[in-house]
Structures are given as structure tokens and as C-alpha cells.
Tab-separated table of C-alpha atoms and ligand atoms in Angstrom:
chain	number	residue	atom	x	y	z
A	1	UNK	CA	50.995	-26.852	1.344
A	2	UNK	CA	50.258	-24.818	-1.602
A	3	UNK	CA	51.571	-26.464	-4.843
A	4	UNK	CA	53.488	-23.733	-7.059
A	5	UNK	CA	53.264	-24.343	-10.676
A	6	UNK	CA	56.601	-22.658	-11.118
A	7	UNK	CA	59.604	-23.502	-8.732
A	8	UNK	CA	60.184	-20.997	-5.941
A	9	UNK	CA	63.890	-21.316	-6.561
A	10	UNK	CA	63.594	-19.722	-10.057
A	11	UNK	CA	62.130	-16.613	-8.737
A	12	UNK	CA	64.561	-16.343	-5.889
A	13	UNK	CA	67.459	-16.660	-8.410
A	14	UNK	CA	65.606	-14.023	-10.614
A	15	UNK	CA	64.973	-11.656	-8.163
A	16	UNK	CA	68.477	-11.596	-6.238
A	17	UNK	CA	69.904	-10.521	-9.387
A	18	UNK	CA	67.457	-7.371	-9.492
A	19	UNK	CA	67.236	-6.600	-6.183
A	20	UNK	CA	70.230	-4.178	-5.774
A	21	UNK	CA	68.587	-2.140	-8.435
A	22	UNK	CA	65.072	-2.444	-6.999
A	23	UNK	CA	66.455	-1.233	-3.663
A	24	UNK	CA	68.415	1.705	-5.434
A	25	UNK	CA	65.351	2.761	-7.377
A	26	UNK	CA	62.931	2.367	-4.117
A	27	UNK	CA	65.104	4.267	-1.971
A	28	UNK	CA	65.204	7.367	-4.452
A	29	UNK	CA	61.414	7.159	-5.239
A	30	UNK	CA	60.853	6.888	-1.165
A	31	UNK	CA	63.034	10.257	-0.752
A	32	UNK	CA	61.061	11.710	-3.792
A	33	UNK	CA	57.892	11.112	-2.350
A	34	UNK	CA	58.585	11.730	1.237
A	35	UNK	CA	59.502	15.610	-0.192
A	36	UNK	CA	55.961	15.788	-1.021
A	37	UNK	CA	54.947	14.400	2.582
A	38	UNK	CA	53.676	10.934	1.052
A	39	UNK	CA	55.219	7.289	2.809
A	40	UNK	CA	56.312	5.010	0.258
A	41	UNK	CA	55.712	2.296	2.261
A	42	UNK	CA	52.182	3.260	3.162
A	43	UNK	CA	51.586	3.219	-0.305
A	44	UNK	CA	53.405	-0.341	-0.762
A	45	UNK	CA	51.670	-1.862	2.008
A	46	UNK	CA	48.210	-0.480	0.388
A	47	UNK	CA	49.257	-2.332	-2.498
A	48	UNK	CA	50.284	-5.599	-0.973
A	49	UNK	CA	46.760	-5.827	0.061
A	50	UNK	CA	45.293	-5.079	-3.333
A	51	UNK	CA	43.543	-7.808	-5.090
A	52	UNK	CA	42.180	-8.353	-8.845
A	53	UNK	CA	40.364	-11.497	-9.864
A	54	UNK	CA	41.552	-13.258	-12.949
A	55	UNK	CA	38.649	-14.541	-15.323
A	56	UNK	CA	38.536	-18.292	-16.488
A	57	UNK	CA	37.680	-17.305	-19.857
A	58	UNK	CA	40.810	-14.788	-20.317
A	59	UNK	CA	43.413	-17.388	-19.784
A	60	UNK	CA	42.661	-19.154	-23.019
A	61	UNK	CA	43.484	-17.346	-26.175
A	62	UNK	CA	40.419	-15.141	-27.420
A	63	UNK	CA	38.848	-15.236	-30.661
A	64	UNK	CA	37.036	-12.393	-32.418
A	65	UNK	CA	34.109	-12.857	-34.450
A	66	UNK	CA	35.992	-13.741	-37.711
A	67	UNK	CA	38.748	-16.138	-36.336
A	68	UNK	CA	40.988	-17.544	-33.557
A	69	UNK	CA	44.516	-18.490	-33.587
A	70	UNK	CA	45.412	-20.936	-31.072
A	71	UNK	CA	48.745	-21.194	-29.183
A	72	UNK	CA	50.127	-24.272	-28.397
A	73	UNK	CA	50.364	-24.799	-24.776
A	74	UNK	CA	47.135	-22.625	-24.055
A	75	UNK	CA	44.847	-24.395	-21.270
A	76	UNK	CA	41.667	-25.732	-22.447
A	77	UNK	CA	39.614	-27.148	-19.440
A	78	UNK	CA	38.846	-25.324	-16.338
A	79	UNK	CA	41.832	-27.558	-14.657
A	80	UNK	CA	44.416	-26.206	-16.796
A	81	UNK	CA	43.137	-22.721	-16.536
A	82	UNK	CA	43.633	-22.782	-12.899
A	83	UNK	CA	46.957	-24.051	-13.027
A	84	UNK	CA	47.819	-20.819	-15.358
A	85	UNK	CA	46.027	-18.668	-12.973
A	86	UNK	CA	48.225	-20.019	-9.962
A	87	UNK	CA	51.025	-18.590	-12.558
A	88	UNK	CA	49.733	-15.645	-12.864
A	89	UNK	CA	49.296	-14.867	-9.197
A	90	UNK	CA	52.771	-16.651	-8.398
A	91	UNK	CA	54.553	-14.231	-10.518
A	92	UNK	CA	52.354	-11.071	-9.181
A	93	UNK	CA	51.160	-11.987	-6.146
A	94	UNK	CA	47.906	-9.819	-6.656
A	95	UNK	CA	45.408	-12.194	-8.157
A	96	UNK	CA	44.510	-14.627	-5.595
A	97	UNK	CA	40.946	-15.248	-7.051
A	98	UNK	CA	39.387	-16.588	-10.009
A	99	UNK	CA	35.889	-15.589	-11.629
A	100	UNK	CA	34.318	-18.429	-13.535
A	101	UNK	CA	31.905	-18.448	-16.292
A	102	UNK	CA	28.762	-20.963	-16.352
A	103	UNK	CA	28.450	-23.030	-18.052
A	104	UNK	CA	32.062	-22.702	-19.639
A	105	UNK	CA	33.470	-23.929	-16.691
A	106	UNK	CA	31.010	-26.478	-15.887
A	107	UNK	CA	32.408	-29.304	-13.710
A	108	UNK	CA	30.355	-32.396	-11.806
A	109	UNK	CA	32.017	-31.551	-8.517
A	110	UNK	CA	32.236	-27.755	-7.769
A	111	UNK	CA	33.401	-28.327	-4.246
A	112	UNK	CA	36.311	-30.921	-5.662
A	113	UNK	CA	37.222	-27.712	-7.908
A	114	UNK	CA	37.374	-25.421	-5.032
A	115	UNK	CA	39.892	-27.695	-3.382
A	116	UNK	CA	41.856	-28.087	-6.652
A	117	UNK	CA	41.640	-24.171	-6.449
A	118	UNK	CA	42.955	-23.962	-2.977
A	119	UNK	CA	45.477	-26.268	-3.374
A	120	UNK	CA	47.185	-23.848	-5.855
A	121	UNK	CA	46.473	-20.969	-3.252
A	122	UNK	CA	43.509	-19.700	-5.187
A	123	UNK	CA	39.650	-18.995	-4.335
A	124	UNK	CA	36.679	-18.252	-6.494
A	125	UNK	CA	35.525	-14.872	-7.147
A	126	UNK	CA	31.884	-13.751	-8.672
A	127	UNK	CA	30.284	-16.415	-10.863
A	128	UNK	CA	29.392	-14.999	-14.175
A	129	UNK	CA	26.311	-16.626	-15.700
A	130	UNK	CA	25.465	-16.951	-19.204
A	131	UNK	CA	22.097	-16.800	-21.376
A	132	UNK	CA	23.480	-14.971	-24.014
A	133	UNK	CA	24.113	-18.113	-26.082
A	134	UNK	CA	21.946	-21.492	-26.652
A	135	UNK	CA	24.054	-24.289	-25.339
A	136	UNK	CA	23.695	-27.919	-26.686
A	137	UNK	CA	20.956	-29.756	-25.613
A	138	UNK	CA	19.183	-26.684	-23.998
A	139	UNK	CA	15.226	-26.860	-25.126
A	140	UNK	CA	14.611	-23.377	-25.284
A	141	UNK	CA	16.369	-20.785	-27.552
A	142	UNK	CA	17.702	-17.344	-26.363
A	143	UNK	CA	17.691	-15.774	-29.778
A	144	UNK	CA	15.181	-13.398	-28.991
A	145	UNK	CA	16.387	-12.812	-25.456
A	146	UNK	CA	16.519	-14.644	-21.928
A	147	UNK	CA	15.742	-12.914	-18.811
A	148	UNK	CA	13.546	-10.501	-21.009
A	149	UNK	CA	12.029	-12.866	-23.342
A	150	UNK	CA	8.412	-12.444	-23.857
A	151	UNK	CA	7.632	-16.483	-23.512
A	152	UNK	CA	7.865	-16.900	-19.690
A	153	UNK	CA	8.965	-20.548	-20.532
A	154	UNK	CA	12.173	-19.096	-21.926
A	155	UNK	CA	12.434	-16.702	-18.701
A	156	UNK	CA	12.225	-19.465	-16.345
A	157	UNK	CA	14.880	-21.458	-18.019
A	158	UNK	CA	17.155	-18.299	-17.775
A	159	UNK	CA	16.330	-17.824	-14.169
A	160	UNK	CA	17.055	-21.780	-13.859
A	161	UNK	CA	20.352	-21.313	-15.001
A	162	UNK	CA	21.221	-17.946	-12.699
A	163	UNK	CA	19.874	-20.340	-9.870
A	164	UNK	CA	22.179	-23.116	-10.884
A	165	UNK	CA	25.279	-20.622	-11.306
A	166	UNK	CA	24.465	-19.449	-7.340
A	167	UNK	CA	24.192	-23.090	-6.278
A	168	UNK	CA	27.588	-23.770	-7.849
A	169	UNK	CA	29.144	-20.673	-6.822
A	170	UNK	CA	28.012	-21.861	-2.946
A	171	UNK	CA	30.077	-24.962	-3.687
A	172	UNK	CA	33.126	-22.811	-5.096
A	173	UNK	CA	33.077	-20.624	-2.160
A	174	UNK	CA	31.875	-17.268	-4.135
A	175	UNK	CA	29.901	-14.648	-2.654
A	176	UNK	CA	28.695	-12.807	-5.611
A	177	UNK	CA	26.941	-13.586	-8.964
A	178	UNK	CA	27.513	-11.250	-12.040
A	179	UNK	CA	24.370	-11.094	-14.721
A	180	UNK	CA	24.999	-9.698	-17.973
A	181	UNK	CA	22.337	-10.260	-20.768
A	182	UNK	CA	22.731	-9.949	-24.254
A	183	UNK	CA	18.862	-9.195	-24.550
A	184	UNK	CA	17.548	-6.086	-26.666
A	185	UNK	CA	16.541	-5.099	-30.201
A	186	UNK	CA	18.207	-4.889	-33.455
A	187	UNK	CA	15.132	-3.175	-34.965
A	188	UNK	CA	13.407	-0.106	-33.884
A	189	UNK	CA	10.014	-1.432	-33.026
A	190	UNK	CA	10.852	-5.193	-32.155
A	191	UNK	CA	10.344	-5.045	-28.558
A	192	UNK	CA	8.551	-2.404	-26.119
A	193	UNK	CA	11.327	-1.031	-24.411
A	194	UNK	CA	9.325	-0.717	-21.239
A	195	UNK	CA	7.681	-4.107	-20.862
A	196	UNK	CA	11.209	-5.723	-21.727
A	197	UNK	CA	12.502	-3.819	-18.610
A	198	UNK	CA	9.600	-4.849	-16.439
A	199	UNK	CA	10.238	-8.315	-17.555
A	200	UNK	CA	13.896	-8.037	-16.678
A	201	UNK	CA	13.206	-6.776	-12.867
A	202	UNK	CA	10.858	-9.825	-12.765
A	203	UNK	CA	13.260	-12.319	-13.525
A	204	UNK	CA	15.924	-10.325	-11.474
A	205	UNK	CA	13.662	-10.373	-8.244
A	206	UNK	CA	13.662	-14.289	-8.361
A	207	UNK	CA	17.191	-14.331	-8.544
A	208	UNK	CA	17.676	-11.797	-5.934
A	209	UNK	CA	15.279	-13.946	-4.008
A	210	UNK	CA	17.680	-16.833	-4.290
A	211	UNK	CA	20.872	-15.121	-2.967
A	212	UNK	CA	22.364	-16.750	-0.029
A	213	UNK	CA	23.198	-14.671	3.095
A	214	UNK	CA	26.152	-12.405	2.440
A	215	UNK	CA	25.784	-12.823	-1.545
A	216	UNK	CA	25.790	-9.670	-3.639
A	217	UNK	CA	24.202	-9.632	-7.370
A	218	UNK	CA	25.876	-7.571	-9.738
A	219	UNK	CA	24.333	-6.480	-12.965
A	220	UNK	CA	26.529	-5.329	-15.777
A	221	UNK	CA	25.454	-2.885	-18.263
A	222	UNK	CA	26.580	-2.568	-21.734
A	223	UNK	CA	25.628	-0.193	-24.396
A	224	UNK	CA	25.450	-2.420	-27.614
A	225	UNK	CA	26.335	-5.872	-28.862
A	226	UNK	CA	24.999	-8.326	-29.635
A	227	UNK	CA	21.272	-6.166	-29.889
A	228	UNK	CA	22.570	-2.791	-31.916
A	229	UNK	CA	19.523	-1.021	-31.410
A	230	UNK	CA	18.417	-1.096	-27.854
A	231	UNK	CA	19.986	-3.225	-25.078
A	232	UNK	CA	17.777	-3.813	-22.183
A	233	UNK	CA	20.327	-3.026	-19.430
A	234	UNK	CA	22.075	-0.638	-21.679
A	235	UNK	CA	23.982	1.757	-19.293
A	236	UNK	CA	24.448	2.794	-15.545
A	237	UNK	CA	21.116	4.277	-15.155
A	238	UNK	CA	19.260	1.544	-16.419
A	239	UNK	CA	21.189	-0.608	-13.945
A	240	UNK	CA	20.669	1.681	-11.159
A	241	UNK	CA	17.192	2.247	-11.167
A	242	UNK	CA	17.233	-2.047	-11.152
A	243	UNK	CA	19.677	-1.967	-8.085
A	244	UNK	CA	17.314	0.462	-6.246
A	245	UNK	CA	14.584	-1.967	-7.076
A	246	UNK	CA	15.863	-4.982	-6.110
A	247	UNK	CA	17.055	-3.872	-2.863
A	248	UNK	CA	20.700	-3.855	-0.960
A	249	UNK	CA	22.278	-6.893	-2.269
A	250	UNK	CA	21.697	-5.807	-5.728
A	251	UNK	CA	24.860	-3.535	-7.189
A	252	UNK	CA	25.787	-2.236	-10.761
A	253	UNK	CA	29.166	-3.654	-12.386
A	254	UNK	CA	30.898	-1.308	-14.646
A	255	UNK	CA	32.825	-3.028	-17.368
A	256	UNK	CA	35.016	-0.170	-18.424
A	257	UNK	CA	34.797	-1.445	-22.384
A	258	UNK	CA	30.733	-1.122	-21.968
A	259	UNK	CA	30.077	2.590	-22.407
A	260	UNK	CA	30.410	4.959	-25.516
A	261	UNK	CA	34.409	5.876	-26.491
A	262	UNK	CA	33.702	9.449	-24.911
A	263	UNK	CA	31.786	8.928	-21.995
A	264	UNK	CA	33.271	9.926	-18.740
A	265	UNK	CA	33.486	6.826	-16.734
A	266	UNK	CA	35.262	7.960	-13.700
A	267	UNK	CA	31.960	10.312	-13.175
A	268	UNK	CA	30.081	7.511	-13.130
A	269	UNK	CA	31.901	5.537	-10.528
A	270	UNK	CA	31.843	8.414	-8.400
A	271	UNK	CA	27.980	8.639	-8.697
A	272	UNK	CA	27.409	5.074	-7.979
A	273	UNK	CA	29.800	4.739	-4.667
A	274	UNK	CA	27.860	7.909	-3.658
A	275	UNK	CA	24.995	5.999	-3.395
A	276	UNK	CA	26.565	2.718	-2.124
A	277	UNK	CA	25.523	0.808	-5.427
A	278	UNK	CA	29.079	0.397	-6.906
A	279	UNK	CA	29.294	-3.223	-6.911
A	280	UNK	CA	32.511	-3.887	-8.987
A	281	UNK	CA	34.460	-3.579	-12.167
A	282	UNK	CA	35.304	-5.593	-15.013
A	283	UNK	CA	38.497	-4.034	-16.491
A	284	UNK	CA	39.858	-3.408	-19.774
A	285	UNK	CA	40.795	-1.157	-22.197
A	286	UNK	CA	39.367	-0.157	-25.650
A	287	UNK	CA	39.783	2.132	-28.675
A	288	UNK	CA	36.399	1.586	-30.212
A	289	UNK	CA	33.771	-0.389	-28.442
A	290	UNK	CA	33.727	-3.629	-26.129
A	291	UNK	CA	37.454	-4.534	-27.405
A	292	UNK	CA	38.538	-6.347	-24.245
A	293	UNK	CA	42.095	-5.082	-24.652
A	294	UNK	CA	44.518	-4.960	-21.965
A	295	UNK	CA	43.614	-2.806	-19.000
A	296	UNK	CA	45.629	0.394	-19.265
A	297	UNK	CA	46.992	-0.228	-22.489
A	298	UNK	CA	44.930	2.439	-24.350
A	299	UNK	CA	44.109	4.888	-22.171
A	300	UNK	CA	45.889	4.682	-18.931
A	301	UNK	CA	44.758	8.246	-17.680
A	302	UNK	CA	41.461	7.006	-17.511
A	303	UNK	CA	42.453	4.033	-15.460
A	304	UNK	CA	43.831	6.441	-13.041
A	305	UNK	CA	41.241	8.840	-12.682
A	306	UNK	CA	38.605	5.898	-12.092
A	307	UNK	CA	41.223	5.061	-9.236
A	308	UNK	CA	41.519	8.503	-8.164
A	309	UNK	CA	37.682	8.428	-7.511
A	310	UNK	CA	37.697	4.896	-5.728
A	311	UNK	CA	40.293	6.343	-3.568
A	312	UNK	CA	38.369	9.380	-2.547
A	313	UNK	CA	35.161	6.761	-2.223
A	314	UNK	CA	37.387	4.790	0.200
A	315	UNK	CA	38.147	7.455	2.064
A	316	UNK	CA	34.510	8.721	2.653
A	317	UNK	CA	32.907	5.602	2.899
A	318	UNK	CA	31.852	4.984	6.608
A	319	UNK	CA	30.920	1.608	6.637
A	320	UNK	CA	33.276	-0.243	4.049
A	321	UNK	CA	33.831	0.001	0.520
A	322	UNK	CA	34.787	-2.842	-1.197
A	323	UNK	CA	33.856	-3.274	-4.939
A	324	UNK	CA	35.004	-6.427	-6.255
A	325	UNK	CA	37.741	-5.648	-8.647
A	326	UNK	CA	38.033	-8.284	-11.721
A	327	UNK	CA	39.530	-8.254	-15.083
A	328	UNK	CA	37.584	-9.015	-18.162
A	329	UNK	CA	39.915	-9.473	-21.217
A	330	UNK	CA	40.218	-11.448	-24.427
A	331	UNK	CA	43.799	-12.066	-25.144
A	332	UNK	CA	43.885	-12.554	-29.007
A	333	UNK	CA	47.523	-11.886	-30.088
A	334	UNK	CA	49.637	-12.303	-26.542
A	335	UNK	CA	50.124	-15.033	-24.233
A	336	UNK	CA	47.433	-14.393	-21.767
A	337	UNK	CA	49.403	-14.911	-18.341
A	338	UNK	CA	51.609	-12.379	-19.663
A	339	UNK	CA	48.844	-9.698	-20.386
A	340	UNK	CA	46.961	-10.609	-17.426
A	341	UNK	CA	50.300	-10.147	-15.378
A	342	UNK	CA	51.015	-6.581	-16.985
A	343	UNK	CA	47.384	-5.786	-16.747
A	344	UNK	CA	47.335	-6.282	-12.996
A	345	UNK	CA	50.295	-3.952	-12.848
A	346	UNK	CA	48.606	-1.681	-14.856
A	347	UNK	CA	45.199	-1.642	-12.249
A	348	UNK	CA	47.634	-1.612	-9.317
A	349	UNK	CA	49.736	0.690	-10.769
A	350	UNK	CA	46.643	3.093	-11.041
A	351	UNK	CA	45.810	2.510	-7.646
A	352	UNK	CA	49.366	3.535	-6.571
A	353	UNK	CA	49.143	6.589	-8.247
A	354	UNK	CA	45.784	7.552	-7.113
A	355	UNK	CA	47.188	7.113	-3.683
A	356	UNK	CA	50.104	9.402	-3.859
A	357	UNK	CA	47.973	12.413	-4.713
A	358	UNK	CA	47.880	14.969	-2.156
A	359	UNK	CA	44.111	14.988	-1.095
A	360	UNK	CA	44.288	17.747	1.153
A	361	UNK	CA	45.754	20.197	-1.504
A	362	UNK	CA	43.634	19.081	-3.960
A	363	UNK	CA	40.432	19.790	-2.259
A	364	UNK	CA	41.807	22.915	-1.297
A	365	UNK	CA	42.589	23.726	-4.769
A	366	UNK	CA	39.209	22.535	-5.930
A	367	UNK	CA	37.244	24.984	-3.349
A	368	UNK	CA	39.636	27.785	-4.415
A	369	UNK	CA	38.781	27.079	-7.936
A	370	UNK	CA	42.673	26.846	-8.468
A	371	UNK	CA	42.261	24.919	-11.529
A	372	UNK	CA	46.019	24.862	-12.662
A	373	UNK	CA	47.056	23.482	-9.220
A	374	UNK	CA	44.319	21.312	-8.909
A	375	UNK	CA	44.912	19.950	-12.164
A	376	UNK	CA	48.839	19.959	-11.085
A	377	UNK	CA	47.957	17.933	-7.839
A	378	UNK	CA	46.596	14.883	-10.198
A	379	UNK	CA	49.059	15.301	-12.893
A	380	UNK	CA	52.135	14.975	-10.797
A	381	UNK	CA	50.801	11.897	-9.317
A	382	UNK	CA	50.210	10.470	-12.524
A	383	UNK	CA	53.387	11.094	-13.834
A	384	UNK	CA	55.014	9.569	-11.133
A	385	UNK	CA	56.637	6.100	-11.993
A	386	UNK	CA	55.586	3.961	-9.326
A	387	UNK	CA	56.940	0.799	-10.799
A	388	UNK	CA	59.415	0.318	-7.945
A	389	UNK	CA	56.405	0.312	-5.455
A	390	UNK	CA	54.890	-2.528	-7.688
A	391	UNK	CA	58.194	-4.607	-7.728
A	392	UNK	CA	58.899	-4.331	-4.015
A	393	UNK	CA	55.648	-5.231	-3.093
A	394	UNK	CA	55.548	-8.398	-5.408
A	395	UNK	CA	58.972	-9.338	-4.353
A	396	UNK	CA	58.452	-9.322	-0.510
A	397	UNK	CA	55.124	-11.533	-1.322
A	398	UNK	CA	57.259	-13.797	-2.779
A	399	UNK	CA	56.747	-12.604	-6.388
A	400	UNK	CA	58.914	-11.800	-9.088
A	401	UNK	CA	60.377	-8.308	-9.503
A	402	UNK	CA	60.303	-9.066	-13.485
A	403	UNK	CA	57.406	-11.248	-13.957
A	404	UNK	CA	57.693	-11.376	-17.748
A	405	UNK	CA	61.317	-11.984	-17.763
A	406	UNK	CA	60.991	-14.556	-14.996
A	407	UNK	CA	58.192	-16.028	-16.649
A	408	UNK	CA	59.966	-16.604	-20.131
A	409	UNK	CA	62.764	-18.222	-18.446
A	410	UNK	CA	60.560	-20.729	-16.498
A	411	UNK	CA	59.626	-21.795	-20.189
A	412	UNK	CA	55.860	-22.464	-18.711
A	413	UNK	CA	54.189	-22.274	-22.177
A	414	UNK	CA	56.606	-24.330	-24.238
A	415	UNK	CA	56.357	-26.911	-21.824
A	416	UNK	CA	52.910	-26.930	-21.740
A	417	UNK	CA	52.918	-27.056	-25.301
A	418	UNK	CA	53.978	-30.383	-25.047
A	419	UNK	CA	51.379	-31.562	-22.632
A	420	UNK	CA	48.220	-30.121	-23.358
A	421	UNK	CA	45.695	-30.935	-26.160
A	422	UNK	CA	45.450	-28.335	-28.871
A	423	UNK	CA	42.767	-25.816	-28.694
A	424	UNK	CA	40.192	-25.493	-31.194
A	425	UNK	CA	40.128	-22.601	-33.900
A	426	UNK	CA	36.317	-21.929	-33.250
A	427	UNK	CA	35.700	-18.300	-33.537
A	428	UNK	CA	33.442	-16.319	-31.336
A	429	UNK	CA	33.847	-13.324	-29.137
A	430	UNK	CA	34.371	-14.166	-25.395
B	501	LIG	C1	30.615	-9.700	-22.273
B	501	LIG	C2	30.556	-9.045	-21.031
B	501	LIG	C3	30.558	-10.213	-19.603
B	501	LIG	C4	31.397	-11.498	-20.048
B	501	LIG	C5	31.173	-11.772	-21.550
B	501	LIG	C6	32.047	-13.040	-21.998
B	501	LIG	O1	30.445	-8.683	-23.160
B	501	LIG	O2	31.516	-8.589	-20.293
B	501	LIG	O3	31.245	-9.652	-18.733
B	501	LIG	O4	31.086	-11.924	-19.365
B	501	LIG	O5	31.454	-10.799	-22.577
B	502	LIG	MN1	32.188	-7.958	-18.723
B	503	LIG	MN1	31.926	-6.907	-22.786
């Protein structure tokens, strides 16, 4: 029996008030799509099968480098974070997994944590390792790097941490590890660009060799920060070369915030998918850099164009196409539960819009160099309001038609404010 955090009767009564209007909107959109040769139910079924993982570190209130303003009732321990992740999933029904970060989520009993999550209807997604910070009591420092450090002892320590993450991940039921390192240089000449990359490959091959059967190794690139002159895995090229050298289980992970502002991310997605190296995503949005803002809040069109490539890649794939979808956001000024629910909807909404693109017409217009009509094929899908599809999918799966209103009605956060310890105000980018 799954213990849902919110009373199911609350969701039922909130939905009952909204169902007649939703049915009306759904029927009307269904007719409009039918005229365009699309089946609304087919799109809804795909949306119902769509899932994106929630990051444990995105459930607490995030901080910037300057300050963190805690929220009464925010989760502090991983146990409380699982509780809140269950609220997100209960409301939106598309976030059945949680992506943990170690050692931030360290516990003594990972099998027990897996059970605890399962009781709440949740499972664990890719484990994220952390060698971008020094931990209390850690013998050697990562100040000058971790997996690429010049000192073999530091590299060994970083490799050992990743192997421990895999072990914890096995107990949690994960099947992937995501490695993002902060290694790099702040000054020209600080490090050999070539030898640092060689050391990366060397260390990663040790982690790769320890992957259990059925596991994947995701490498996450990022152009800058904390290294401001050169980052070792700065771009998808560095990531792809490494993935190709390491082997089939190694793939690239695209965090949307890890590119320069004008980079064409959908093209990167198309390239990586083409060579079978698109491992997964960290969804978020940004205006300037790795802002970790809510998915689709700044540039929803980019998110749609990315899903347009994903739907194309899925149709092309002969032996399966299953990138791991994860959210990686920092919620500084909103309730993280609300941000995650809205982000999941923005992500699934982009997927739904991409599904209603008339691919036959688009390909024909592309081949005929009919630019205006090819662009219109995409634009028409992008401008379609798919919210009735998302709401109906949620409702049929037991989620909330209006998740934010229902969440506010539940008074979850004010109740937790009475029960939970207050979070610290320590700043730091997470
Ligand atoms: C990094 C990167 C990683 C995340 C950390 C917290 O910028 O996005 O995915 O694990 O932040
Ligand atoms: Mn990330
Ligand atoms: Mn990031």
C-alpha cells in the first residue's frame, strides 16, 4: 500500500469542481487537433507515459553565492525531501523517481531509504557524485581538482567516492551515475589542457570499469564555473570524445544551463542522439549562465525545439531511445514543490507540442525548401495550448487538475512549518 502524503479525497473533491470545464476544453481541443489529423487521445497517452526525475537538492530552498533565505517547513533531511517529492508526484503524476546527490543525501542504510521511497510510490534515478566540494574530515582537498588532479592520491580519493556512489546507487535501485566535476583552471597556464583531459579519461575509465550490468555513466559538461578560464569537460565535444573512448555505457548528459547563452542546444541534442550518445538531461532554464531557473520560464521555445528533436530521434531510433530526464533547478524565491510541479508541466507540455507537429508535412516542406511552411508546421504546434491534455492526463492518473490550487488547499507547507526543524541560512550554490 502506497502512503500518499496528501489525502486523496482532497484531490478528488478539488478535481470534481474542475472536471466539467476540463472535459469541455479537452473536447474542443480534440476537435481542433482532429481537423489537423492528430488524435488528442494518442498524445495524452504519450504524456501519461512520460516521466521526469526530481532532484533531491531542488526540494529544499536553494541559495546563491550571496545568501539563502530559508522557508519555514522546507525539507532538510533526505527523508523529508522524499516526503516532498511524493507530494510533487501525487499532484502531477509524472515524477515517479528522485535523483540523489552524494554525500548530501548520505545515510547509513540505502536499502532502507529505497524502501522508504517505495512506500511513498517513488524510486531512485541516477546518482550524482560530488567531488566539487571538500567534505568535513576528507583527507585531501579538491581545491585544484578531483578526477583530473595532478596528485594521484587526490584522483584516487575522487574515484573512490564515485565507486561508493555506484554502490549506494545499487542499493537504492538506480541504474546510472552522473558525473559533473568542477575541475579546471582560473588562469591561462595553470594547467595543461591536454594532460588534465588525459587524467580525466584515466580516472573515468576506472569508474566505467566498476559499472554494474545494465548501468550507464553520464558525463555532464559545463562551460564555466567554478573554473573561469578553462573547464576540463567544458562542452559536448569534450564529453562526446570521452564517451566514445570509454565505451557504450558512457553517454553525454545535457544540462540546459551549461551552455553559452546563444548556443543552439537543440542542434547538440540532434547530434548526440544521432550517434547514440544522448544519455540524459538536466532540465532548467536560464537567462545568463547556470541560473537553474524553472524549466520553460525564460525560453519555452527552446524547450519545445529540444523536444522536437527528441520526438524525431525517437521515431528514427531502431533499438530504443530512452534518455534519462531529470530536473536540475535551484528554487530561491518559490516553494520548491510548486516550482517542480510547474516545471514538470512545462517539460511535458513541450513534449506534447512536439508530438503534435505534423512530421510528414514538415519533412516534405523541408525537402522542398519551403521555408515559410516548414516554419509554420513548427509554429502551429508551438502555439497550441496543450494544457487540457496535461490536466486530463494528470486527472486520469489520480493527480490534480489544478495542482497549485490543490496544493495550497492542502496547507502542506504551513503544516510542515509546525513539524520540521528550521533550515540553515548557509549560502552556496546547489
Ligand atoms: C552543477 C551541475 C550538477 C549539479 C550541481 C549541484 O552545476 O549542474 O548537475 O549536480 O550543480
Ligand atoms: Mn546539472
Ligand atoms: Mn548546473
